[in-house]
JSON list of C-alpha atoms in Angstrom, two decimals:
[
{"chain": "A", "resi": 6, "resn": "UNK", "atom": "CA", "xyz": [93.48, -58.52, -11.37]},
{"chain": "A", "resi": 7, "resn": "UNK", "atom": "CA", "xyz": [90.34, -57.94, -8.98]},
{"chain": "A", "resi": 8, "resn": "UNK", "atom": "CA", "xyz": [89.21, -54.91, -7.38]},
{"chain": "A", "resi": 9, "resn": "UNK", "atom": "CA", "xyz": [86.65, -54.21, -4.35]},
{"chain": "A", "resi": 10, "resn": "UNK", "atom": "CA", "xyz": [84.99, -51.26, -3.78]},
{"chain": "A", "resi": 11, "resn": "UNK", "atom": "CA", "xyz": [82.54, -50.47, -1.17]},
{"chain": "A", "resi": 12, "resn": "UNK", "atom": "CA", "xyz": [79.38, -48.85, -1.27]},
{"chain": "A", "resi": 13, "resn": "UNK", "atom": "CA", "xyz": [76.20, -47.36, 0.46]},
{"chain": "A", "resi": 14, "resn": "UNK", "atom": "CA", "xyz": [73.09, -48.48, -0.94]},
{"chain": "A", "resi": 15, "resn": "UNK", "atom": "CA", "xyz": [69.83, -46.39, 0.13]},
{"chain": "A", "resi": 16, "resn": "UNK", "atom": "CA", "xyz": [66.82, -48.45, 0.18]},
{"chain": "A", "resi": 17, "resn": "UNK", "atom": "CA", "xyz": [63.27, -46.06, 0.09]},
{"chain": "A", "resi": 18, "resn": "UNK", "atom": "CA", "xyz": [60.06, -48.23, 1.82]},
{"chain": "A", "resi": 19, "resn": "UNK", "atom": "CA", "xyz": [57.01, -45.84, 0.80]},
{"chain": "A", "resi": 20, "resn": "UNK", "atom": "CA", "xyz": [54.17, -45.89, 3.14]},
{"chain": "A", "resi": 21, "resn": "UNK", "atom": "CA", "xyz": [51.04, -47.52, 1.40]},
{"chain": "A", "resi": 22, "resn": "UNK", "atom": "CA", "xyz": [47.87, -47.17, 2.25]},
{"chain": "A", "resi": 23, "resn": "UNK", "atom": "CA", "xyz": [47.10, -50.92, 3.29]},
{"chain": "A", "resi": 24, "resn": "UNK", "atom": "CA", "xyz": [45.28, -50.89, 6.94]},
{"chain": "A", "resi": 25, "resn": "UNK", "atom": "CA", "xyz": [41.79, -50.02, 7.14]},
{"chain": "A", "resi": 26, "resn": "UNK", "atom": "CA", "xyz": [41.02, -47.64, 10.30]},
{"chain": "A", "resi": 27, "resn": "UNK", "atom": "CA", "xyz": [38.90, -48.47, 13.30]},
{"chain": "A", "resi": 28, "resn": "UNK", "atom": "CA", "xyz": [37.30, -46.90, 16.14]},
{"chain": "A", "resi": 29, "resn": "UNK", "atom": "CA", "xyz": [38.55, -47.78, 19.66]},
{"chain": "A", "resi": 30, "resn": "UNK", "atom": "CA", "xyz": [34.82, -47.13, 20.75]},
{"chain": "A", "resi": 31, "resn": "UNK", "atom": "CA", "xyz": [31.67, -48.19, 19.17]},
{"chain": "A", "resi": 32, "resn": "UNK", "atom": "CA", "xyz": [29.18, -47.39, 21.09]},
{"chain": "A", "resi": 33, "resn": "UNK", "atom": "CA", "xyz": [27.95, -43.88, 22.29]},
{"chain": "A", "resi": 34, "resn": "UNK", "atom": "CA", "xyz": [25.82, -41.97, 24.07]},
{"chain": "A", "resi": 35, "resn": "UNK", "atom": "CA", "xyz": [25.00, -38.48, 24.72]},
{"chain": "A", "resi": 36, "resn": "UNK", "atom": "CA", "xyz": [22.40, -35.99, 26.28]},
{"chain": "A", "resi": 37, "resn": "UNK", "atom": "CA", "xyz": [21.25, -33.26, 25.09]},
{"chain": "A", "resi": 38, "resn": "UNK", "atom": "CA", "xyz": [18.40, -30.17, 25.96]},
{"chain": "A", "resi": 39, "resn": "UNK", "atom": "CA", "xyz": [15.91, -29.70, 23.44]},
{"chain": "A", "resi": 40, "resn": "UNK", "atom": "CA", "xyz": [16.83, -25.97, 23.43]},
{"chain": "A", "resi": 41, "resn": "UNK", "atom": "CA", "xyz": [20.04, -26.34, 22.96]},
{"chain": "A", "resi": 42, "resn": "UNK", "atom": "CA", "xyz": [21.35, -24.16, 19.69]},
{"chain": "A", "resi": 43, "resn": "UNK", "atom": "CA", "xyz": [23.04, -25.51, 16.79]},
{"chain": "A", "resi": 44, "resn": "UNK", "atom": "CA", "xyz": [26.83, -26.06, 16.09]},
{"chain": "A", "resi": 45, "resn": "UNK", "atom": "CA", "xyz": [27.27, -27.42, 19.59]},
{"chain": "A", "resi": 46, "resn": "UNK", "atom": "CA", "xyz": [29.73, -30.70, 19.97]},
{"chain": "A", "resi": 47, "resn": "UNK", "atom": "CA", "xyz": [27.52, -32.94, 21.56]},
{"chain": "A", "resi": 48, "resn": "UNK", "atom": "CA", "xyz": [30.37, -35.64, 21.84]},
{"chain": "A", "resi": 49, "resn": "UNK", "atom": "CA", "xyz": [33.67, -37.37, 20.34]},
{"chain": "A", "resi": 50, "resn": "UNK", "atom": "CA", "xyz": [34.46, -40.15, 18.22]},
{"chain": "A", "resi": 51, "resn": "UNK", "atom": "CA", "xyz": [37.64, -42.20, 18.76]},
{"chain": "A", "resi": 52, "resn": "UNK", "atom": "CA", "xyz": [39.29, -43.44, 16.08]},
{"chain": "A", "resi": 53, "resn": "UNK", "atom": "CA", "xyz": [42.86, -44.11, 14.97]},
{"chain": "A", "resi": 54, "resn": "UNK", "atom": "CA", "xyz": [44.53, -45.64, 11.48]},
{"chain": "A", "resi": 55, "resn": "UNK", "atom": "CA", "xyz": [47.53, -47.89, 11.45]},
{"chain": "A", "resi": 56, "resn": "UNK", "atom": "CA", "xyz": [48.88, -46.02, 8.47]},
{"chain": "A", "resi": 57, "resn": "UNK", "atom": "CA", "xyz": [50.62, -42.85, 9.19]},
{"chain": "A", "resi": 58, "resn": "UNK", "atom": "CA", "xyz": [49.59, -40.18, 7.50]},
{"chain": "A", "resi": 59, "resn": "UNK", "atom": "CA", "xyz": [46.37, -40.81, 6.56]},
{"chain": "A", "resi": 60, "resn": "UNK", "atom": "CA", "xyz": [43.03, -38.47, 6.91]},
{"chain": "A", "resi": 61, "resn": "UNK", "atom": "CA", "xyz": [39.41, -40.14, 8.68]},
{"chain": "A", "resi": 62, "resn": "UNK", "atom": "CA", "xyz": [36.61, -39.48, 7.00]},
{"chain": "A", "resi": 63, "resn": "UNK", "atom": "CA", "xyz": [33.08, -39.76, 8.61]},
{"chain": "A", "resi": 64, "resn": "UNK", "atom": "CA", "xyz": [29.90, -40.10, 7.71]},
{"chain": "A", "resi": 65, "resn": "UNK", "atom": "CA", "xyz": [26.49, -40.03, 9.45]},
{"chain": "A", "resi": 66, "resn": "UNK", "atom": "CA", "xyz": [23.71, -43.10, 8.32]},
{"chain": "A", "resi": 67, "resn": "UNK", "atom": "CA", "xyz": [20.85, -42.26, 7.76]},
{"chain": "A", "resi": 68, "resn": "UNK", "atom": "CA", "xyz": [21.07, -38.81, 7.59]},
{"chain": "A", "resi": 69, "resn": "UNK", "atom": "CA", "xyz": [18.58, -38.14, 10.27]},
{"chain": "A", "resi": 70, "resn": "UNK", "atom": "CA", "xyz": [17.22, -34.99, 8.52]},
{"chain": "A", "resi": 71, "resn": "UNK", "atom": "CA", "xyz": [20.81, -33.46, 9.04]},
{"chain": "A", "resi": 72, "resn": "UNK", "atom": "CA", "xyz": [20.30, -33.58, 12.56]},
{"chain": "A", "resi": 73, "resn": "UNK", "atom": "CA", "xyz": [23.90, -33.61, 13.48]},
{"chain": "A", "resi": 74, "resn": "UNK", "atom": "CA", "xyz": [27.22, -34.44, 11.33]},
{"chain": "A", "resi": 75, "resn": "UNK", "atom": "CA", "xyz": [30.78, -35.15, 11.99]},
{"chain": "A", "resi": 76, "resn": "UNK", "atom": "CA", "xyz": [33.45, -33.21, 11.86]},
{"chain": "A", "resi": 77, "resn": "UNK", "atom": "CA", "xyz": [36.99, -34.39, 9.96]},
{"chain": "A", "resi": 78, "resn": "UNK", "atom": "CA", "xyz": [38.09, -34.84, 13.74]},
{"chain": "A", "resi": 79, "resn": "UNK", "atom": "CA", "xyz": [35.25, -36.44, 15.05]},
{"chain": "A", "resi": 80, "resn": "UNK", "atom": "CA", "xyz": [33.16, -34.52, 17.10]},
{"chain": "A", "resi": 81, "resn": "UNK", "atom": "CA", "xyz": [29.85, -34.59, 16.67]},
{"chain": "A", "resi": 82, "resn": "UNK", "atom": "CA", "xyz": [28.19, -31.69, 16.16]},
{"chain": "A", "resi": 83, "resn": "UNK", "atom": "CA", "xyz": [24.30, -30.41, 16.44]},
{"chain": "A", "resi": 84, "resn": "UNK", "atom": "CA", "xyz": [23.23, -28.86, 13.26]},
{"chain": "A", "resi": 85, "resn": "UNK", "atom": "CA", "xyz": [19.67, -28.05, 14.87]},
{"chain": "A", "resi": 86, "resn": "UNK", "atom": "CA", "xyz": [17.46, -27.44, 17.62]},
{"chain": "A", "resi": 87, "resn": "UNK", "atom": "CA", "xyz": [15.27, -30.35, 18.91]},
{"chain": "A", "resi": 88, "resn": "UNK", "atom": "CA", "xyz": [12.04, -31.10, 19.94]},
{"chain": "A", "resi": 89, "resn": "UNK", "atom": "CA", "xyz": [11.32, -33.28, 23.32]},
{"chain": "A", "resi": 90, "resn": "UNK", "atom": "CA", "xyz": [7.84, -32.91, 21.95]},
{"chain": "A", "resi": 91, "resn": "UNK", "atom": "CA", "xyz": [8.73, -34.79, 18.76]},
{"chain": "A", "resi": 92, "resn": "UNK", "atom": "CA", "xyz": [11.28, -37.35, 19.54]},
{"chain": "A", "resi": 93, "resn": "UNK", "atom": "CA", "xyz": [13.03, -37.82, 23.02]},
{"chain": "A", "resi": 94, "resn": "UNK", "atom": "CA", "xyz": [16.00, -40.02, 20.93]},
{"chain": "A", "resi": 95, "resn": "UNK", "atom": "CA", "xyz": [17.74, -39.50, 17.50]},
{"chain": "A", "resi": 96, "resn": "UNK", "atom": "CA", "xyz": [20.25, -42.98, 16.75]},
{"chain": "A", "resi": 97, "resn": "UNK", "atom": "CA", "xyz": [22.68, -43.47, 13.87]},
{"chain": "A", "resi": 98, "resn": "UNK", "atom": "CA", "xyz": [25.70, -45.10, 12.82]},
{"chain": "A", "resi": 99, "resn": "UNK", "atom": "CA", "xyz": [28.30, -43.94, 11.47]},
{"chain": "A", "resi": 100, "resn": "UNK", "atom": "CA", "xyz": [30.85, -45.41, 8.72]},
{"chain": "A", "resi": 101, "resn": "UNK", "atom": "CA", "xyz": [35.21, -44.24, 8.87]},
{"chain": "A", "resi": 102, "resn": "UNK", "atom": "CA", "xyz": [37.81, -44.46, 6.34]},
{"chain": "A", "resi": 103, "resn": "UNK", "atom": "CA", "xyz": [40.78, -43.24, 5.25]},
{"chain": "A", "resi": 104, "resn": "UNK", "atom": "CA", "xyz": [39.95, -42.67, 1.67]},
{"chain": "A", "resi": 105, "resn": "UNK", "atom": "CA", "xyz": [40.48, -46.02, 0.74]},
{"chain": "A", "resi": 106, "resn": "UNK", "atom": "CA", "xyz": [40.03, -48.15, 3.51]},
{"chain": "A", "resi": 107, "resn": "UNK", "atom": "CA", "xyz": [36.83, -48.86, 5.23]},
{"chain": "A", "resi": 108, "resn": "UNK", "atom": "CA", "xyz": [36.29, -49.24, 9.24]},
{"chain": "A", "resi": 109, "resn": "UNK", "atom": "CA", "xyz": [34.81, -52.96, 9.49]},
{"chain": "A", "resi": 110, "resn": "UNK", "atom": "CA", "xyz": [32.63, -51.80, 12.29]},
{"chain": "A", "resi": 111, "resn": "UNK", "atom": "CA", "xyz": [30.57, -48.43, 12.41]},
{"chain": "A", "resi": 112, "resn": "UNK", "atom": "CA", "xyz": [30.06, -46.77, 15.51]},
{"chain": "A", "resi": 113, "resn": "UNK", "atom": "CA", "xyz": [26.09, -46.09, 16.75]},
{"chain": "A", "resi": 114, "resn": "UNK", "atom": "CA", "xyz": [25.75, -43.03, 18.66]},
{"chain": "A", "resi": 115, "resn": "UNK", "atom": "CA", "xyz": [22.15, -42.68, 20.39]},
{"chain": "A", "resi": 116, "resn": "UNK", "atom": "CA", "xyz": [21.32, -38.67, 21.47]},
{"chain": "A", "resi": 117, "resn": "UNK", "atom": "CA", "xyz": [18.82, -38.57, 24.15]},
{"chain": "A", "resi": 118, "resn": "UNK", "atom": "CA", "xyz": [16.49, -35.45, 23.98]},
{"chain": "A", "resi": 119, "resn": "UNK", "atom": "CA", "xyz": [15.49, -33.83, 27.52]},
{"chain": "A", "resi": 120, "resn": "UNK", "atom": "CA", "xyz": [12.55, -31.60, 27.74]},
{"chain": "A", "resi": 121, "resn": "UNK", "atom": "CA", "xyz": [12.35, -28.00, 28.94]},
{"chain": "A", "resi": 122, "resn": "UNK", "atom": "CA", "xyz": [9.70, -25.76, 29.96]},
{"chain": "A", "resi": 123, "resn": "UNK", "atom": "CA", "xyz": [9.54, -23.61, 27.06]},
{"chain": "A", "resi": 124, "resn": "UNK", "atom": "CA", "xyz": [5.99, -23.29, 26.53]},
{"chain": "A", "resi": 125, "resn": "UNK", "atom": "CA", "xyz": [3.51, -21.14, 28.13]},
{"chain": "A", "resi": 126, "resn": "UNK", "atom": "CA", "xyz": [-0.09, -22.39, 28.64]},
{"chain": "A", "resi": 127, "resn": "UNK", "atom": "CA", "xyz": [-2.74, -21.23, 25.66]},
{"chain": "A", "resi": 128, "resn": "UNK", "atom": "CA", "xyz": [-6.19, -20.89, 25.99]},
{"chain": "A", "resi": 129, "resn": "UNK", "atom": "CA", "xyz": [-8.66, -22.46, 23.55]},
{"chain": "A", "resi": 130, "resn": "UNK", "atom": "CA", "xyz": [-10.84, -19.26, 23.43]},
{"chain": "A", "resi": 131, "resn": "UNK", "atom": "CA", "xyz": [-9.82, -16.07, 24.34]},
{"chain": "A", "resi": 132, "resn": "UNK", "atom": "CA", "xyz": [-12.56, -13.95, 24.68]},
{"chain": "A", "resi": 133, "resn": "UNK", "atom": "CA", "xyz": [-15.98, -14.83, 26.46]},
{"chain": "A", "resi": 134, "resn": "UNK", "atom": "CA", "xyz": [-19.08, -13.67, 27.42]},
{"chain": "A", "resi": 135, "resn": "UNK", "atom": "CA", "xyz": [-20.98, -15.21, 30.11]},
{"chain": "A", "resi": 136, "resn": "UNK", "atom": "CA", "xyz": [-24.20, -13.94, 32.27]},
{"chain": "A", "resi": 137, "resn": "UNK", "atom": "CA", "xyz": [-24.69, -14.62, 35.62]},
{"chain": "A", "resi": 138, "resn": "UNK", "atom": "CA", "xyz": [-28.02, -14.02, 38.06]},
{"chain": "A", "resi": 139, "resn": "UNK", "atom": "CA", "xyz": [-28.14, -11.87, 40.52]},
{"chain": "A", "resi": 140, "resn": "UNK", "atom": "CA", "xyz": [-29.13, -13.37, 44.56]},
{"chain": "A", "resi": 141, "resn": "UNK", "atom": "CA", "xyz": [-26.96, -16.03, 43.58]},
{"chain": "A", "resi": 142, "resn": "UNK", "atom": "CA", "xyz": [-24.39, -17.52, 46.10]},
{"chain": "A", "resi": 143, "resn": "UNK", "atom": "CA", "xyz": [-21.23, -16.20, 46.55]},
{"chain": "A", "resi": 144, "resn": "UNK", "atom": "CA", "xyz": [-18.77, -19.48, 45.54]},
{"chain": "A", "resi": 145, "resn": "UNK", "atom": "CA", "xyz": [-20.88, -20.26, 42.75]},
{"chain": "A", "resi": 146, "resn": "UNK", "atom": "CA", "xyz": [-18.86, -21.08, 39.22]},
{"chain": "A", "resi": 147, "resn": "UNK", "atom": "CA", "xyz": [-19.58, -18.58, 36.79]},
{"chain": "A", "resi": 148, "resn": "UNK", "atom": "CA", "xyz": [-17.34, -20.52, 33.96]},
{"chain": "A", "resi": 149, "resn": "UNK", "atom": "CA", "xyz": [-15.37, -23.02, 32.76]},
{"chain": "A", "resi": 150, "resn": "UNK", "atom": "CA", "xyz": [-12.02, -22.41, 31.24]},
{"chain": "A", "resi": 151, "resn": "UNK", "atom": "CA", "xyz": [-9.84, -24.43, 29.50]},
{"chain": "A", "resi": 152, "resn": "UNK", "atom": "CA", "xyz": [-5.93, -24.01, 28.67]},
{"chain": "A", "resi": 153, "resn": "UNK", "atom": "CA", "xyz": [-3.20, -26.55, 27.50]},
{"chain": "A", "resi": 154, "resn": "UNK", "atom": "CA", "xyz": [0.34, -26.29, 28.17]},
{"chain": "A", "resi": 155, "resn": "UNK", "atom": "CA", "xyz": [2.67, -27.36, 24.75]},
{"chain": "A", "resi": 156, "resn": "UNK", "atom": "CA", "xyz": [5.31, -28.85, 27.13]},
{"chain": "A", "resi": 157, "resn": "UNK", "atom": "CA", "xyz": [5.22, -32.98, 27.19]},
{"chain": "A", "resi": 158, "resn": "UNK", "atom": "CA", "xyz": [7.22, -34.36, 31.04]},
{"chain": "A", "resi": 159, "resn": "UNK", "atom": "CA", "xyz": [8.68, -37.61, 31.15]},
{"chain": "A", "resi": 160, "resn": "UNK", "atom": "CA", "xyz": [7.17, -40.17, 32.43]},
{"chain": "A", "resi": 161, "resn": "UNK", "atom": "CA", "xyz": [6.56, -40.52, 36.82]},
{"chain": "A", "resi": 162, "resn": "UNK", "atom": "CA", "xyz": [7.50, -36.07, 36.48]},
{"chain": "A", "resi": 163, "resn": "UNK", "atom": "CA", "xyz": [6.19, -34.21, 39.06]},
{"chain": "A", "resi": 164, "resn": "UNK", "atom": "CA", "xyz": [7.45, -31.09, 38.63]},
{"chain": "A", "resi": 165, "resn": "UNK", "atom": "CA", "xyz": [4.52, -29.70, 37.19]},
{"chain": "A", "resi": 166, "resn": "UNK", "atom": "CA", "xyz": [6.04, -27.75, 34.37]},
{"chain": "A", "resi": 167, "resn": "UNK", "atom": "CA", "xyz": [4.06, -29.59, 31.60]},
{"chain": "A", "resi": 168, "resn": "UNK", "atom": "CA", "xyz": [0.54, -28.74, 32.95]},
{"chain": "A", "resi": 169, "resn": "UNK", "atom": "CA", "xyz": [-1.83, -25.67, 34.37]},
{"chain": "A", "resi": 170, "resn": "UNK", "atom": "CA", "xyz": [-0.90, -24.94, 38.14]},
{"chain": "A", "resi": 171, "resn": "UNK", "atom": "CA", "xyz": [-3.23, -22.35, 38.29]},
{"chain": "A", "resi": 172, "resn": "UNK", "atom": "CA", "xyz": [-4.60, -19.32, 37.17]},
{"chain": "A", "resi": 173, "resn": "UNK", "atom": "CA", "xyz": [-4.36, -15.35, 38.02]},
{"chain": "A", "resi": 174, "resn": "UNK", "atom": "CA", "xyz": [-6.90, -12.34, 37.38]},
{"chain": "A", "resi": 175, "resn": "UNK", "atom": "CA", "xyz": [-5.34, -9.56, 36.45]},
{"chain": "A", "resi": 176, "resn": "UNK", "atom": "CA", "xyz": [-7.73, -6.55, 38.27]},
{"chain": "A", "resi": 177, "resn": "UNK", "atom": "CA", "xyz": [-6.96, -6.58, 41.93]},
{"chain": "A", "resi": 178, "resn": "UNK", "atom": "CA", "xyz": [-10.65, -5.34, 42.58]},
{"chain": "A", "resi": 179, "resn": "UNK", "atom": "CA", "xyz": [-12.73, -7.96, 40.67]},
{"chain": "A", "resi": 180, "resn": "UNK", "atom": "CA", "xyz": [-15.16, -9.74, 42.72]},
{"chain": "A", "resi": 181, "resn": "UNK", "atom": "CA", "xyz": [-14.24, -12.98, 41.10]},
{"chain": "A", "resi": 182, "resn": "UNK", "atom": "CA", "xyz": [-11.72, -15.60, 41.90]},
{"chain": "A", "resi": 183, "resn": "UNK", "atom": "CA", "xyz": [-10.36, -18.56, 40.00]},
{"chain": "A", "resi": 184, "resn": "UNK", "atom": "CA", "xyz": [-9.58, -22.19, 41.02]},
{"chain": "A", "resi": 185, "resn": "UNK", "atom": "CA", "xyz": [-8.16, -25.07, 39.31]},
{"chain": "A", "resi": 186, "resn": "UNK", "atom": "CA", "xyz": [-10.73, -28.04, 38.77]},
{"chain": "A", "resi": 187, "resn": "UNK", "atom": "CA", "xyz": [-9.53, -31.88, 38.73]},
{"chain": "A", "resi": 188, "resn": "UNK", "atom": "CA", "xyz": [-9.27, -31.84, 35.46]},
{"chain": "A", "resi": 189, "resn": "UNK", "atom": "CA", "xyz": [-6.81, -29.10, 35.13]},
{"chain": "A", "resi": 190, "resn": "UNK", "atom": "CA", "xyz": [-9.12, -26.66, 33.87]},
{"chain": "A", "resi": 191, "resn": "UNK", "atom": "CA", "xyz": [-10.09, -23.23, 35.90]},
{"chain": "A", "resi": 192, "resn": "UNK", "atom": "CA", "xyz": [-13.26, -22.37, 37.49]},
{"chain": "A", "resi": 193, "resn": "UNK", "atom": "CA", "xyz": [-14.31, -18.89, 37.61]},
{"chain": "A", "resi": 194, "resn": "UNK", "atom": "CA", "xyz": [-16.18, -18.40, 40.74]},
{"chain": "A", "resi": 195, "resn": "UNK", "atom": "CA", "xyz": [-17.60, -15.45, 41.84]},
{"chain": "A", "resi": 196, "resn": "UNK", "atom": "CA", "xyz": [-16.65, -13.89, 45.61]},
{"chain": "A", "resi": 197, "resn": "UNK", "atom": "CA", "xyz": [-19.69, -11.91, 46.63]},
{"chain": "A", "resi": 198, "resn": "UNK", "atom": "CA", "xyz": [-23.20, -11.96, 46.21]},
{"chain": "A", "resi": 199, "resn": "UNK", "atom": "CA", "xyz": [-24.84, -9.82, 43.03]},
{"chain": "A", "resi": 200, "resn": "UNK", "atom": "CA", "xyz": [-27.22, -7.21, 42.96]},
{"chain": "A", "resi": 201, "resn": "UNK", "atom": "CA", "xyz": [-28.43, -6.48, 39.43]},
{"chain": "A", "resi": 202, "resn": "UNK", "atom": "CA", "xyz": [-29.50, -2.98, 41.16]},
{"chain": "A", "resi": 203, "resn": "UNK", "atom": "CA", "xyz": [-26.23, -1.82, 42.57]},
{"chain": "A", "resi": 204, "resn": "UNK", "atom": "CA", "xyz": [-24.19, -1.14, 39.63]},
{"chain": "A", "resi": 205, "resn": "UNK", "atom": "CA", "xyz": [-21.94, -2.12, 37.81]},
{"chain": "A", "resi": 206, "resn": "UNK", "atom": "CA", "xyz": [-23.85, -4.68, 36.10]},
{"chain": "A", "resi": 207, "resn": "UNK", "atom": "CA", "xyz": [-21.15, -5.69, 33.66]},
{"chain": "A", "resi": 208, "resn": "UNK", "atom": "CA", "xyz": [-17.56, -6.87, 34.78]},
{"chain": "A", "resi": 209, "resn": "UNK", "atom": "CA", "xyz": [-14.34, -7.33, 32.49]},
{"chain": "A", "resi": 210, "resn": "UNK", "atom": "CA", "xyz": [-12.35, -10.24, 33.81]},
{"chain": "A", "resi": 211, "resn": "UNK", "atom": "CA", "xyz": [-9.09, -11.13, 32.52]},
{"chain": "A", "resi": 212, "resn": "UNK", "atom": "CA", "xyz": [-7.21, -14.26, 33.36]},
{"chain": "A", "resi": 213, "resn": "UNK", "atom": "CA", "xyz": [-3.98, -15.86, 33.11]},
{"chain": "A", "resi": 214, "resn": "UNK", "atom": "CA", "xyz": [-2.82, -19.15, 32.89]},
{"chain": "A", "resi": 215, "resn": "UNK", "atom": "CA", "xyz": [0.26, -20.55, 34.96]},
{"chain": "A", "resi": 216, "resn": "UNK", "atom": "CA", "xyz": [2.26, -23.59, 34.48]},
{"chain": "A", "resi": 217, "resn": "UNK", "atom": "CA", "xyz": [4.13, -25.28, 37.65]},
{"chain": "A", "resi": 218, "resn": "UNK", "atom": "CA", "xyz": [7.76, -23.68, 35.85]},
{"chain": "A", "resi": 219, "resn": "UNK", "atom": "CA", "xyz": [5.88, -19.79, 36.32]},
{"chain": "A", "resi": 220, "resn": "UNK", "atom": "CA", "xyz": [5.03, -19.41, 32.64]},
{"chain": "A", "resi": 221, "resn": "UNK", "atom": "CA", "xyz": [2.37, -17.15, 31.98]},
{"chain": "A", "resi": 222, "resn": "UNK", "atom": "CA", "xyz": [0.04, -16.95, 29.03]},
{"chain": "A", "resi": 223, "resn": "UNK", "atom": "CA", "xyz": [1.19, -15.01, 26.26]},
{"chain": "A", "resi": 224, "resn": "UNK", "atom": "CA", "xyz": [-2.16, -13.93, 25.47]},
{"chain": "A", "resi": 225, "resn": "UNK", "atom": "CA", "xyz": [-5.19, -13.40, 28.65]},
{"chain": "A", "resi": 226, "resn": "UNK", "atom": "CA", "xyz": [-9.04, -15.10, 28.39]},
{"chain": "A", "resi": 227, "resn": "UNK", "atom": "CA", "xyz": [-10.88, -11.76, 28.28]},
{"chain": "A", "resi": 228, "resn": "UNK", "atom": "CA", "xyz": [-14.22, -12.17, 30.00]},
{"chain": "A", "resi": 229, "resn": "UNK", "atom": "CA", "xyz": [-17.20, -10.11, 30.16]},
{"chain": "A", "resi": 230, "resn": "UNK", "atom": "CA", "xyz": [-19.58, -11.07, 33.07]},
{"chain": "A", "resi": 231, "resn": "UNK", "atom": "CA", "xyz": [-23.27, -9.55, 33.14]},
{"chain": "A", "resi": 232, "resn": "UNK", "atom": "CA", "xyz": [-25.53, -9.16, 36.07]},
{"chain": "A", "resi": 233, "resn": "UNK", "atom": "CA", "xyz": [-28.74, -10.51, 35.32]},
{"chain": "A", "resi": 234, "resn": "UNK", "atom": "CA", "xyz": [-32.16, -8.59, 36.64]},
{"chain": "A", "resi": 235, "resn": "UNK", "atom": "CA", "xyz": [-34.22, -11.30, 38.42]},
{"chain": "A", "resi": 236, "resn": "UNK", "atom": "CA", "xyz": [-37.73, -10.67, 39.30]},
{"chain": "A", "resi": 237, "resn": "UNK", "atom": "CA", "xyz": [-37.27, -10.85, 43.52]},
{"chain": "A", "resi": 238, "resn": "UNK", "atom": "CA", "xyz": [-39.89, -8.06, 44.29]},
{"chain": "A", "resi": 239, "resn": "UNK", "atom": "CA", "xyz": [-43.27, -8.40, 44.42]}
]
């Protein structure tokens, strides 16, 4: 005798990790102020694995002084402020998988830096003490002074936010003006003629210094200017 019976036969296909991931770009590029604060997603990696179900994993070469890093869905974030001042570019690749798979190609991501006017102009000495003759000419340049801005401008800038525009006196009433020399530095120059025997004989100046943004000095050049007695009478 025979028999035939008829069956249903349930065949399982587990998913295996065998494809490596990849990124569908390799090369990027983003732009970013220097005063920018941390956390910020500068940009965003794209990537994709064959294999379903699978997690990306990123990672940043070298580490660039944990400049940035990658986040499991990668964007890349900023973990701190830059400096134009110190580097206008930070470049780095980096590597994917899946946890067992490797990316054959890394991506390299560049990050170009862009300066701000963020610092004010300093003066190399802040407090002087100059005298000056009476009878002399009104116009004539009492002093030199000399202040430096922190701010670097790219190359061919004109904008004048990385240098000394100009400087300000702060008491309406002084008989003194300032103007900016070739050189950037300021020339105090007095605006009337002295006479050691109409008082005062003593004058407190203080200046500012501007950059082409408006930034002031945090802190003034004090100057004290004395009248000096000439012998003009017989």
């Amino acid at each position: 005798w025979s028999s035939e019976e008829a069956g249903v036969v349930t065949v399982v296909v587990d998913n295996l990790n065998d494809n490596a991931p990849y990124f569908l770009r390799t090369t990027y590029n983003a732009i970013v102020a220097e005063n920018v604060l941390p956390s910020v997603a500068l940009l965003q990696l794209f990537a994709t694995d064959p294999d379903a179900e699978t997690h990306l994993y990123f990672t940043v070469s070298p580490e660039v002084n944990f400049t940035v890093a990658v986040s499991p869905f990668g964007e890349v974030l900023l973990l701190k402020r830059q400096d134009y001042e110190l580097a206008e570019t930070v470049e780095f690749n980096v590597s994917l998988s899946d946890g067992v798979n490797f990316a054959e190609t890394e991506a390299n991501v560049t990050i170009h830096i862009t300066g701000v006017n963020e610092h004010p102009p300093e003066f190399s000495v802040l407090s002087l003490n100059v005298s000056l003759d009476e009878g002399v000419a009104s116009g004539t340049v009492v002093l030199i002074l000399t202040a430096t801005d922190g701010d670097r401008c790219p190359l061919g800038d004109q904008s004048g936010n990385c240098s000394v525009s100009h400087f300000e006196i702060e008491e309406d009433n002084a008989p003194f003006r300032v103007s900016v020399g070739r050189d950037g530095t300021g020339l105090l120059l007095s605006s009337i003629r002295f006479d050691y025997e109409t008082p005062p004989s003593s004058y407190n100046v203080t200046v500012y210094a501007l950059d082409g943004g408006g930034l002031r000095s945090t802190l003034p050049c004090h100057v004290i200017v004395s009248i000096r007695d000439v012998n003009e009478f017989q």
